[in-house]
PDB file of C-alpha atoms in Angstrom:
ATOM      1  CA  MET A   1      38.678  26.468 -32.045  1.00 62.00           C
ATOM      2  CA  ALA A   2      38.978  25.482 -28.358  1.00 64.00           C
ATOM      3  CA  ALA A   3      36.336  28.059 -27.442  1.00 59.00           C
ATOM      4  CA  ILE A   4      33.924  26.652 -29.981  1.00 60.00           C
ATOM      5  CA  LEU A   5      34.501  23.167 -28.755  1.00 61.00           C
ATOM      6  CA  TRP A   6      33.994  24.298 -25.215  1.00 53.00           C
ATOM      7  CA  VAL A   7      30.671  26.060 -26.144  1.00 50.00           C
ATOM      8  CA  LEU A   8      29.381  22.930 -27.979  1.00 50.00           C
ATOM      9  CA  THR A   9      30.374  20.646 -24.985  1.00 53.00           C
ATOM     10  CA  LEU A  10      28.485  23.206 -22.571  1.00 45.00           C
ATOM     11  CA  CYS A  11      25.451  23.159 -24.827  1.00 44.00           C
ATOM     12  CA  LEU A  12      25.430  19.310 -24.983  1.00 45.00           C
ATOM     13  CA  PHE A  13      25.725  19.233 -21.211  1.00 46.00           C
ATOM     14  CA  LEU A  14      22.875  21.548 -20.760  1.00 41.00           C
ATOM     15  CA  VAL A  15      20.645  19.592 -23.092  1.00 43.00           C
ATOM     16  CA  LEU A  16      21.434  16.441 -21.382  1.00 43.00           C
ATOM     17  CA  CYS A  17      20.823  17.846 -17.936  1.00 44.00           C
ATOM     18  CA  ASP A  18      17.643  19.579 -18.901  1.00 45.00           C
ATOM     19  CA  SER A  19      16.257  16.385 -20.587  1.00 56.00           C
ATOM     20  CA  CYS A  20      15.231  15.057 -17.186  1.00 66.00           C
ATOM     21  CA  SER A  21      14.639  18.339 -15.326  1.00 56.00           C
ATOM     22  CA  TRP A  22      11.455  18.862 -13.457  1.00 64.00           C
ATOM     23  CA  ILE A  23       8.603  19.763 -15.735  1.00 73.00           C
ATOM     24  CA  PRO A  24       5.143  20.479 -14.070  1.00 77.00           C
ATOM     25  CA  SER A  25       2.965  17.360 -14.267  1.00 87.00           C
ATOM     26  CA  VAL A  26       0.318  15.426 -12.417  1.00 92.00           C
ATOM     27  CA  ASP A  27       0.120  11.684 -11.793  1.00 94.00           C
ATOM     28  CA  GLN A  28      -2.894  11.532 -14.227  1.00 96.00           C
ATOM     29  CA  GLN A  29      -0.556  12.504 -17.096  1.00 94.00           C
ATOM     30  CA  ASP A  30       1.736   9.510 -16.419  1.00 93.00           C
ATOM     31  CA  PHE A  31      -1.353   7.293 -16.218  1.00 96.00           C
ATOM     32  CA  CYS A  32      -2.758   8.611 -19.500  1.00 95.00           C
ATOM     33  CA  SER A  33       0.449   8.499 -21.430  1.00 94.00           C
ATOM     34  CA  ALA A  34       1.008   4.856 -20.498  1.00 95.00           C
ATOM     35  CA  ARG A  35      -0.494   2.019 -22.504  1.00 94.00           C
ATOM     36  CA  TYR A  36      -0.439  -0.304 -19.496  1.00 95.00           C
ATOM     37  CA  VAL A  37      -0.637   0.453 -15.743  1.00 96.00           C
ATOM     38  CA  PHE A  38      -0.344  -2.500 -13.395  1.00 96.00           C
ATOM     39  CA  GLU A  39       0.621  -3.915 -10.064  1.00 97.00           C
ATOM     40  CA  ALA A  40       3.423  -6.511 -10.256  1.00 97.00           C
ATOM     41  CA  ASP A  41       5.722  -8.449  -8.077  1.00 98.00           C
ATOM     42  CA  VAL A  42       9.377  -8.436  -9.222  1.00 98.00           C
ATOM     43  CA  ILE A  43      10.567 -11.991  -9.116  1.00 98.00           C
ATOM     44  CA  LYS A  44      14.184 -11.468 -10.544  1.00 97.00           C
ATOM     45  CA  GLY A  45      16.272  -8.722 -11.938  1.00 94.00           C
ATOM     46  CA  ILE A  46      18.960  -9.217 -14.501  1.00 91.00           C
ATOM     47  CA  ALA A  47      21.549  -6.445 -15.448  1.00 90.00           C
ATOM     48  CA  LEU A  48      21.992  -6.721 -19.245  1.00 90.00           C
ATOM     49  CA  GLY A  49      25.298  -4.852 -19.325  1.00 76.00           C
ATOM     50  CA  ASP A  50      26.525  -1.326 -18.489  1.00 67.00           C
ATOM     51  CA  ASP A  51      24.500   0.558 -21.038  1.00 71.00           C
ATOM     52  CA  GLU A  52      21.864  -2.004 -21.915  1.00 79.00           C
ATOM     53  CA  GLY A  53      19.529  -1.713 -18.893  1.00 89.00           C
ATOM     54  CA  TYR A  54      17.747  -4.268 -16.805  1.00 91.00           C
ATOM     55  CA  GLU A  55      15.260  -7.224 -17.533  1.00 93.00           C
ATOM     56  CA  TYR A  56      12.885  -8.021 -14.835  1.00 95.00           C
ATOM     57  CA  GLN A  57      10.810 -11.137 -14.408  1.00 98.00           C
ATOM     58  CA  ILE A  58       7.403 -10.148 -13.127  1.00 98.00           C
ATOM     59  CA  ASP A  59       4.136 -11.540 -11.884  1.00 97.00           C
ATOM     60  CA  VAL A  60       1.295  -9.094 -12.653  1.00 96.00           C
ATOM     61  CA  LYS A  61      -1.196  -8.990  -9.728  1.00 95.00           C
ATOM     62  CA  ASP A  62      -3.651  -6.343 -10.818  1.00 94.00           C
ATOM     63  CA  VAL A  63      -4.372  -4.158 -13.894  1.00 95.00           C
ATOM     64  CA  PHE A  64      -5.394  -0.477 -13.682  1.00 95.00           C
ATOM     65  CA  LYS A  65      -5.288   0.438 -17.354  1.00 93.00           C
ATOM     66  CA  ASN A  66      -5.620  -1.624 -20.524  1.00 82.00           C
ATOM     67  CA  ASP A  67      -8.517  -3.096 -22.470  1.00 69.00           C
ATOM     68  CA  SER A  68      -7.547  -6.686 -21.922  1.00 77.00           C
ATOM     69  CA  GLN A  69      -6.605  -7.616 -18.330  1.00 76.00           C
ATOM     70  CA  GLU A  70      -5.727 -11.160 -19.315  1.00 79.00           C
ATOM     71  CA  ASP A  71      -3.147  -9.965 -21.833  1.00 83.00           C
ATOM     72  CA  VAL A  72      -1.558  -7.777 -19.196  1.00 87.00           C
ATOM     73  CA  LYS A  73      -1.632 -10.504 -16.692  1.00 87.00           C
ATOM     74  CA  SER A  74       0.275 -12.797 -19.082  1.00 89.00           C
ATOM     75  CA  PHE A  75       3.313 -10.401 -18.991  1.00 91.00           C
ATOM     76  CA  LYS A  76       6.324 -12.064 -17.516  1.00 95.00           C
ATOM     77  CA  THR A  77       9.115  -9.744 -18.520  1.00 96.00           C
ATOM     78  CA  ILE A  78       9.621  -6.003 -18.471  1.00 95.00           C
ATOM     79  CA  PHE A  79      12.700  -3.869 -19.266  1.00 92.00           C
ATOM     80  CA  GLY A  80      14.129  -0.754 -17.466  1.00 89.00           C
ATOM     81  CA  ASP A  81      16.821   1.638 -18.479  1.00 85.00           C
ATOM     82  CA  GLY A  82      20.506   1.201 -17.539  1.00 75.00           C
ATOM     83  CA  LYS A  83      22.763   3.389 -15.553  1.00 73.00           C
ATOM     84  CA  TRP A  84      23.938   5.345 -18.510  1.00 68.00           C
ATOM     85  CA  HIS A  85      20.533   6.442 -19.601  1.00 70.00           C
ATOM     86  CA  SER A  86      20.151  10.164 -19.553  1.00 73.00           C
ATOM     87  CA  CYS A  87      17.541  10.035 -16.864  1.00 79.00           C
ATOM     88  CA  GLY A  88      19.220   7.446 -14.785  1.00 74.00           C
ATOM     89  CA  PRO A  89      18.634   3.718 -14.287  1.00 80.00           C
ATOM     90  CA  GLN A  90      15.311   2.068 -13.606  1.00 85.00           C
ATOM     91  CA  ILE A  91      16.231  -0.240 -10.765  1.00 85.00           C
ATOM     92  CA  LEU A  92      13.424  -2.465  -9.235  1.00 92.00           C
ATOM     93  CA  LEU A  93      14.149  -4.568  -6.172  1.00 95.00           C
ATOM     94  CA  GLU A  94      13.481  -8.231  -6.185  1.00 97.00           C
ATOM     95  CA  ASN A  95      10.668  -9.642  -3.901  1.00 98.00           C
ATOM     96  CA  THR A  96       8.922  -6.196  -4.021  1.00 98.00           C
ATOM     97  CA  THR A  97       5.636  -5.218  -5.480  1.00 98.00           C
ATOM     98  CA  TYR A  98       5.378  -2.055  -7.781  1.00 98.00           C
ATOM     99  CA  LEU A  99       2.809   0.037  -9.482  1.00 98.00           C
ATOM    100  CA  ILE A 100       4.289   0.214 -13.014  1.00 96.00           C
ATOM    101  CA  HIS A 101       3.448   2.415 -15.985  1.00 95.00           C
ATOM    102  CA  ALA A 102       4.673   0.899 -19.273  1.00 95.00           C
ATOM    103  CA  ASN A 103       4.605   1.062 -22.993  1.00 94.00           C
ATOM    104  CA  THR A 104       5.953  -1.351 -25.732  1.00 91.00           C
ATOM    105  CA  TYR A 105       9.092  -0.343 -27.421  1.00 88.00           C
ATOM    106  CA  GLU A 106      10.616  -2.331 -30.288  1.00 89.00           C
ATOM    107  CA  GLY A 107       8.298  -5.236 -29.259  1.00 87.00           C
ATOM    108  CA  LYS A 108       9.365  -5.114 -25.645  1.00 90.00           C
ATOM    109  CA  LEU A 109       7.537  -3.971 -22.590  1.00 93.00           C
ATOM    110  CA  GLN A 110       9.334  -0.913 -21.254  1.00 93.00           C
ATOM    111  CA  ILE A 111       9.056   0.988 -17.860  1.00 93.00           C
ATOM    112  CA  ILE A 112       8.099   4.662 -18.496  1.00 90.00           C
ATOM    113  CA  THR A 113      10.787   7.030 -17.127  1.00 82.00           C
ATOM    114  CA  PHE A 114       9.845   8.057 -13.496  1.00 81.00           C
ATOM    115  CA  ALA A 115       6.584   6.107 -13.722  1.00 87.00           C
ATOM    116  CA  TYR A 116       6.865   3.378 -11.162  1.00 92.00           C
ATOM    117  CA  LYS A 117       6.739   3.120  -7.418  1.00 95.00           C
ATOM    118  CA  GLN A 118       6.533   0.669  -4.674  1.00 97.00           C
ATOM    119  CA  MET A 119       2.979  -0.424  -3.835  1.00 97.00           C
ATOM    120  CA  GLN A 120       3.675   0.286  -0.162  1.00 97.00           C
ATOM    121  CA  ASP A 121       3.581   4.018  -1.336  1.00 95.00           C
ATOM    122  CA  VAL A 122       0.244   3.509  -3.083  1.00 96.00           C
ATOM    123  CA  ASP A 123      -2.891   4.008  -1.070  1.00 96.00           C
ATOM    124  CA  ASN A 124      -6.727   3.453  -1.614  1.00 97.00           C
ATOM    125  CA  ASP A 125      -7.137   7.056  -2.897  1.00 97.00           C
ATOM    126  CA  ASP A 126      -4.543   6.460  -5.661  1.00 96.00           C
ATOM    127  CA  ILE A 127      -6.296   3.274  -6.759  1.00 97.00           C
ATOM    128  CA  ARG A 128      -9.639   4.999  -6.714  1.00 97.00           C
ATOM    129  CA  ARG A 129      -8.329   7.899  -8.881  1.00 97.00           C
ATOM    130  CA  MET A 130      -6.964   5.341 -11.340  1.00 96.00           C
ATOM    131  CA  ARG A 131     -10.034   3.226 -11.523  1.00 96.00           C
ATOM    132  CA  GLU A 132     -12.712   5.979 -11.324  1.00 96.00           C
ATOM    133  CA  LEU A 133     -11.421   9.520 -11.736  1.00 97.00           C
ATOM    134  CA  TYR A 134      -8.688   9.731 -14.335  1.00 97.00           C
ATOM    135  CA  ASP A 135     -10.367  10.560 -17.731  1.00 97.00           C
ATOM    136  CA  CYS A 136      -7.873  10.439 -20.404  1.00 96.00           C
ATOM    137  CA  SER A 137     -10.217  12.219 -22.820  1.00 95.00           C
ATOM    138  CA  CYS A 138      -9.549  15.421 -20.825  1.00 95.00           C
ATOM    139  CA  GLU A 139      -6.491  17.530 -21.589  1.00 93.00           C
ATOM    140  CA  ILE A 140      -4.560  18.838 -18.625  1.00 92.00           C
ATOM    141  CA  ARG A 141      -3.034  22.341 -19.089  1.00 89.00           C
ATOM    142  CA  PHE A 142      -0.719  24.286 -16.801  1.00 85.00           C
ATOM    143  CA  ASN A 143      -0.346  28.011 -16.251  1.00 69.00           C
ATOM    144  CA  THR A 144       3.336  28.635 -17.131  1.00 64.00           C
ATOM    145  CA  GLY A 145       5.387  31.675 -16.422  1.00 60.00           C
ATOM    146  CA  ASP A 146       3.621  34.992 -15.972  1.00 53.00           C
ATOM    147  CA  ILE A 147       0.886  34.141 -18.394  1.00 53.00           C
ATOM    148  CA  GLU A 148      -2.370  33.188 -16.774  1.00 54.00           C
ATOM    149  CA  LEU A 149      -4.756  30.970 -18.704  1.00 51.00           C
ATOM    150  CA  GLU A 150      -8.303  32.196 -19.333  1.00 54.00           C
ATOM    151  CA  PRO A 151     -10.484  31.265 -16.356  1.00 54.00           C
ATOM    152  CA  SER A 152     -12.936  29.288 -18.417  1.00 49.00           C
ATOM    153  CA  SER A 153     -11.313  26.405 -20.222  1.00 58.00           C
ATOM    154  CA  PRO A 154     -12.932  24.558 -23.089  1.00 79.00           C
ATOM    155  CA  ALA A 155     -15.122  21.625 -22.195  1.00 88.00           C
ATOM    156  CA  ASP A 156     -12.320  19.083 -22.808  1.00 92.00           C
ATOM    157  CA  GLU A 157      -9.642  20.642 -20.604  1.00 92.00           C
ATOM    158  CA  CYS A 158      -8.715  21.209 -16.988  1.00 92.00           C
ATOM    159  CA  SER A 159      -6.439  24.082 -16.061  1.00 88.00           C
ATOM    160  CA  VAL A 160      -4.124  23.095 -13.210  1.00 89.00           C
ATOM    161  CA  PRO A 161      -4.155  25.696 -10.462  1.00 86.00           C
ATOM    162  CA  ALA A 162      -0.952  27.258  -9.180  1.00 84.00           C
ATOM    163  CA  ASP A 163      -1.210  25.508  -5.854  1.00 86.00           C
ATOM    164  CA  TYR A 164      -2.028  22.073  -7.389  1.00 89.00           C
ATOM    165  CA  CYS A 165      -1.029  18.667  -5.809  1.00 91.00           C
ATOM    166  CA  LYS A 166       0.803  16.457  -8.221  1.00 91.00           C
ATOM    167  CA  ARG A 167      -0.486  13.210  -6.655  1.00 92.00           C
ATOM    168  CA  SER A 168      -4.159  13.947  -5.672  1.00 95.00           C
ATOM    169  CA  PHE A 169      -5.158  16.124  -8.770  1.00 96.00           C
ATOM    170  CA  TYR A 170      -7.452  14.577 -11.345  1.00 96.00           C
ATOM    171  CA  CYS A 171      -9.424  15.737 -14.247  1.00 96.00           C
ATOM    172  CA  LYS A 172     -12.804  13.979 -15.211  1.00 97.00           C
ATOM    173  CA  ARG A 173     -15.869  14.767 -17.312  1.00 96.00           C
ATOM    174  CA  ASN A 174     -18.894  15.554 -15.200  1.00 96.00           C
ATOM    175  CA  SER A 175     -22.586  14.713 -16.063  1.00 96.00           C
ATOM    176  CA  GLU A 176     -22.708  17.615 -18.562  1.00 95.00           C
ATOM    177  CA  ASN A 177     -19.713  16.095 -20.406  1.00 95.00           C
ATOM    178  CA  VAL A 178     -17.419  18.900 -19.317  1.00 95.00           C
ATOM    179  CA  CYS A 179     -13.974  18.180 -17.927  1.00 96.00           C
ATOM    180  CA  GLU A 180     -13.512  19.384 -14.304  1.00 94.00           C
ATOM    181  CA  SER A 181     -10.752  19.061 -11.895  1.00 94.00           C
ATOM    182  CA  GLY A 182     -10.636  17.918  -8.288  1.00 94.00           C
ATOM    183  CA  ASN A 183      -8.544  16.478  -5.611  1.00 95.00           C
ATOM    184  CA  LEU A 184      -8.717  13.129  -3.802  1.00 96.00           C
ATOM    185  CA  GLY A 185      -6.229  12.044  -1.209  1.00 92.00           C
ATOM    186  CA  GLN A 186      -3.079  13.335   0.386  1.00 86.00           C
ATOM    187  CA  CYS A 187      -1.421  16.358  -1.239  1.00 84.00           C
ATOM    188  CA  TYR A 188       2.244  15.729  -1.832  1.00 69.00           C
TER     189      TYR A 188
END
């Protein structure tokens, strides 16, 4: 019985550890999976309890993704995960400006896991990719393992090369309405 309990505990541990492990991705995927992407000043952060997360009072400065910029600019509160979340807490510093990717969850604006960074780490190329080059109608595919994807992808996909750059990679439709990839900016 002890051995079975140990195996189940080990399996649970591995599942929890693997849930936030590195999975190949590019910044465009974070952008496209978010309903809102915006720049905001963090005015005040409030810890809601050990497991409940954080509530942040924000002032939205610029909007990079959403149909209605005025709706997004009216956001005054966003929530982040707490320290007991399986992927760790989402801690934003007061009096700091961030690029935030967010969705709504149970009626509240929620930061997407690992999809926020200080604006001091965002450059003009990042902003240009968000405003002009990210095409969310294109699917991004990765070569995984020893299996290589076919060299010619369908018109609505970009295959990420083995030596890709997470930050500078983008996928966008060209004048023939075919998705094609490129890089803009620093590679890191």
